[in-house]
Tab-separated table of C-alpha atoms and ligand atoms in Angstrom:
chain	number	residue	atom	x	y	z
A	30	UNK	CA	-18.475	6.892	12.004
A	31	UNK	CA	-15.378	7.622	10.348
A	32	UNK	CA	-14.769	6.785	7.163
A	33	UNK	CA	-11.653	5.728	5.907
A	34	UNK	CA	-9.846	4.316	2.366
A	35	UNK	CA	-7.486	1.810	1.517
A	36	UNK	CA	-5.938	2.398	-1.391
A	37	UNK	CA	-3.288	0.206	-3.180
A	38	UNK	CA	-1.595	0.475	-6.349
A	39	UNK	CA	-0.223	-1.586	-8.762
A	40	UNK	CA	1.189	-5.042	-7.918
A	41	UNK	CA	-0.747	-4.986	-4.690
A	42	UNK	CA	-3.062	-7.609	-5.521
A	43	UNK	CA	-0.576	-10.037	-5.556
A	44	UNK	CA	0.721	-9.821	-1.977
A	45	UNK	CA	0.937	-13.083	-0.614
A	46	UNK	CA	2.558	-14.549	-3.748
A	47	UNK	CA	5.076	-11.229	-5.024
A	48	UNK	CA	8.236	-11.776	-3.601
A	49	UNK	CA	6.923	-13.190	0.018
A	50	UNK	CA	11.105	-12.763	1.304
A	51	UNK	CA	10.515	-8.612	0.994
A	52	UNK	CA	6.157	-8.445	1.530
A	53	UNK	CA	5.448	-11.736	2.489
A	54	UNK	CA	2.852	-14.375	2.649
A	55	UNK	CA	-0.358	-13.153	3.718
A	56	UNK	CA	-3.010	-11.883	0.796
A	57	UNK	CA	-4.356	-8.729	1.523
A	58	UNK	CA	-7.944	-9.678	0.985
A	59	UNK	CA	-7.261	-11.813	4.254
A	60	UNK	CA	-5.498	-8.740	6.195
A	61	UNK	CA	-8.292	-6.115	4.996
A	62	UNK	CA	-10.953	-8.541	7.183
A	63	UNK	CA	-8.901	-8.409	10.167
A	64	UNK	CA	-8.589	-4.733	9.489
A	65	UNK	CA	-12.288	-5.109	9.511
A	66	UNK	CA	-12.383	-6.757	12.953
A	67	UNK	CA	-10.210	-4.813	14.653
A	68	UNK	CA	-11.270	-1.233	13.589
A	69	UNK	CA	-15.142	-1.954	13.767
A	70	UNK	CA	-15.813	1.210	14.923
A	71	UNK	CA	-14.522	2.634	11.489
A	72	UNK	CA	-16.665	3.037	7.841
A	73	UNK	CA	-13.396	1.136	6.504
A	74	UNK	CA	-13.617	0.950	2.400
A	75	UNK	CA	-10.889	-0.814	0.053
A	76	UNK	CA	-9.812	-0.337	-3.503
A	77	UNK	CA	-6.881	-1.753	-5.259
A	78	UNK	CA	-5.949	-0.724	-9.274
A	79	UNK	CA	-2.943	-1.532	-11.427
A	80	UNK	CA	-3.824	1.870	-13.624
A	81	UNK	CA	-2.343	5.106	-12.691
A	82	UNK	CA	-5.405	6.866	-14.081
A	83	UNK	CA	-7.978	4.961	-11.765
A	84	UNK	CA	-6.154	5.705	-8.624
A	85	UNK	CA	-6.536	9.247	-9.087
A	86	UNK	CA	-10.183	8.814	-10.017
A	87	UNK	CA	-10.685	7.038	-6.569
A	88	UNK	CA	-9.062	10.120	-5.125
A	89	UNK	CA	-10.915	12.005	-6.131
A	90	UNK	CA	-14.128	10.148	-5.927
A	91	UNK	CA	-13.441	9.960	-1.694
A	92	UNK	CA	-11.374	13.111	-1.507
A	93	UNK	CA	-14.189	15.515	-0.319
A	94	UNK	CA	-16.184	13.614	2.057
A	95	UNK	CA	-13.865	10.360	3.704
A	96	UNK	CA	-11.994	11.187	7.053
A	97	UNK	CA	-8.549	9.592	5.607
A	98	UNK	CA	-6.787	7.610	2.754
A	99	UNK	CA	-4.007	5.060	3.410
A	100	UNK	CA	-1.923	5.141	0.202
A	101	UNK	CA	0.190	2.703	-0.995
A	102	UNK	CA	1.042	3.830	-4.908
A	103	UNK	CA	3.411	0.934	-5.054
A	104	UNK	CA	5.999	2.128	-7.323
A	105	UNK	CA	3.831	4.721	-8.487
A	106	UNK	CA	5.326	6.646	-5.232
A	107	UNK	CA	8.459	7.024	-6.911
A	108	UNK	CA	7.175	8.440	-10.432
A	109	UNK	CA	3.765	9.931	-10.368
A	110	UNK	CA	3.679	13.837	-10.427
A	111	UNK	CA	-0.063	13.026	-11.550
A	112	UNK	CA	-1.026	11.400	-8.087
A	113	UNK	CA	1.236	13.822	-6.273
A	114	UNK	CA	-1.056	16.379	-7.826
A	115	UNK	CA	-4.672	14.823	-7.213
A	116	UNK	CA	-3.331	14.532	-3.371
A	117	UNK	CA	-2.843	18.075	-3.252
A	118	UNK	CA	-6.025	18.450	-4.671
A	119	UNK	CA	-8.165	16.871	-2.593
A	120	UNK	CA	-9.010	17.881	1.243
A	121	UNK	CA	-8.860	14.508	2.500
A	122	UNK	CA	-5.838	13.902	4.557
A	123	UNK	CA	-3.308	10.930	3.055
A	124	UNK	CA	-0.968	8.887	4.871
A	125	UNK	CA	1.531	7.463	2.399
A	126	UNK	CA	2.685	3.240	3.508
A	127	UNK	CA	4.643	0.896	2.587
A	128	UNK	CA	5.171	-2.578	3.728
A	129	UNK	CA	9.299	-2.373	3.009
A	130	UNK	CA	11.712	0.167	4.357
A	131	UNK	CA	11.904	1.608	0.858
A	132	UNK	CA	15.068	4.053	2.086
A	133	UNK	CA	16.847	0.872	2.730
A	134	UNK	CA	15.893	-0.853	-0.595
A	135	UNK	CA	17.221	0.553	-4.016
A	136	UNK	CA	18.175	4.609	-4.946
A	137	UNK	CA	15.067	5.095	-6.796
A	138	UNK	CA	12.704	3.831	-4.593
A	139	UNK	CA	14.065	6.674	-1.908
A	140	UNK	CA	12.414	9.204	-4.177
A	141	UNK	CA	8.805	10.105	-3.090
A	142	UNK	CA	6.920	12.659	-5.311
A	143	UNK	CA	3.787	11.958	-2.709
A	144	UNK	CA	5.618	13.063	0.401
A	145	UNK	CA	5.699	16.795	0.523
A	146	UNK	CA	1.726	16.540	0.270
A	147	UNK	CA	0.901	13.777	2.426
A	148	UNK	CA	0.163	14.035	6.065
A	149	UNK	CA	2.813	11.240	7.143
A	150	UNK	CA	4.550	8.309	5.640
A	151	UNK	CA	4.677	4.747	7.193
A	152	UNK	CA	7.356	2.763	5.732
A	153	UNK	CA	8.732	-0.679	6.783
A	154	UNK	CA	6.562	-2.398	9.141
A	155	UNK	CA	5.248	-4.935	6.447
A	156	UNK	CA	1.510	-5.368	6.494
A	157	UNK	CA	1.297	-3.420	9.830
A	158	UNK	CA	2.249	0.001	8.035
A	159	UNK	CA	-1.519	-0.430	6.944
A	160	UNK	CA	-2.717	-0.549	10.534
A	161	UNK	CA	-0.472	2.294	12.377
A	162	UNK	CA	-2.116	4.836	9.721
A	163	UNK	CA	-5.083	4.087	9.962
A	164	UNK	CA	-4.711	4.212	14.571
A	165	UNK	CA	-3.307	7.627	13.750
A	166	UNK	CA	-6.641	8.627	12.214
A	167	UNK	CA	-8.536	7.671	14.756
B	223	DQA	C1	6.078	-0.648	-1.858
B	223	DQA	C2	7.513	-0.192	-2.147
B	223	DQA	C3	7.641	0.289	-3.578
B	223	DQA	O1	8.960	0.703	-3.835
B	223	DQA	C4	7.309	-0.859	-4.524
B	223	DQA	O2	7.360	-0.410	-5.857
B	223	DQA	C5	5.988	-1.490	-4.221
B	223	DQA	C6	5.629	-1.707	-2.839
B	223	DQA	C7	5.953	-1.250	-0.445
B	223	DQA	O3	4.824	-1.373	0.013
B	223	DQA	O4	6.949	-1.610	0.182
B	223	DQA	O5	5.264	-1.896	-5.125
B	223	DQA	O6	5.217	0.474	-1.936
C-alpha cells in the first residue's frame, strides 16, 4: 500500500471560513474523508501546522519511507529557503498545490522557493489541486 502525506501549512486549518470567495467553503477535515473514500487503496496520512519549524520536522519524519507528500506551505511557498532545503533533503518525492492560481493573484505570491525541488506544482484547481497530486502518485 502506498503511503502518502498531506501536508498543509499555515492558515490551512481555517479553510471553509478564510476568505471562502478565493478557497471557499468546504473544511478540509470534511475533504480529507472523501480523500479517504476515494483513494482507499492508499496508506493516506494528514498533518496540518501553523509553525514553519514543525513542517520541516514532518518532512523529515515521512521523508525516508512515504511514497509522496502533497505540500501546500501556504505562504510559506513564497519565503521559506528552510523548507526549500528539508525538500531537497529528503528522498520522498513532493508535489507542491495550491487551491488558487497563485500566478494570477499578487507579485509575491508568483515567487516559489519550493519549485526547483519539487516534482510538480498544482496550482488553481481549488480543493481538487489536493486530489490531481495525489492520482499522479498513483
Ligand atoms: C495558497 C496560496 C498562497 O499564496 C497563500 O499564502 C495560501 C494558500 C493556496 O492554496 O492557494 O495560504 O497556498
Amino acid at each position: 500500500m502506498k503511503k502518502i502525506l498531506v501536508l498543509n501549512g499555515p492558515n490551512l486549518n481555517l479553510l471553509g471560513k478564510r476568505e471562502p470567495s478565493v478557497y471557499g467553503n468546504h473544511s478540509f477535515d470534511s475533504y480529507f474523508e472523501e480523500l479517504g473514500k476515494k483513494f482507499s487503496e492508499v496508506e493516506l496520512h494528514y498533518y496540518q501546522s501553523n509553525v514553519e519549524g514543525e513542517l520541516i520536522n514532518k518532512l523529515h519524519e515521512v521523508g525516508f519511507t512515504f511514497d509522496g507528500v502533497v505540500l501546500n506551505a501556504g505562504a510559506y511557498t513564497h519565503t521559506s529557503v528552510a523548507i526549500a532545503d528539508a525538500i531537497k533533503a529528503i528522498e520522498t518525492p513532493v508535489i507542491e498545490v495550491h487551491i488558487s492560481n497563485v500566478y494570477a493573484r499578487e507579485q509575491f505570491r508568483h515567487k516559489s522557493f519550493l519549485a526547483p525541488n519539487v516534482k510538480g506544482i498544482i496550482t488553481g484547481f481549488g480543493l481538487q489541486s489536493y486530489d490531481l497530486a495525489i492520482q499522479s502518485f498513483l
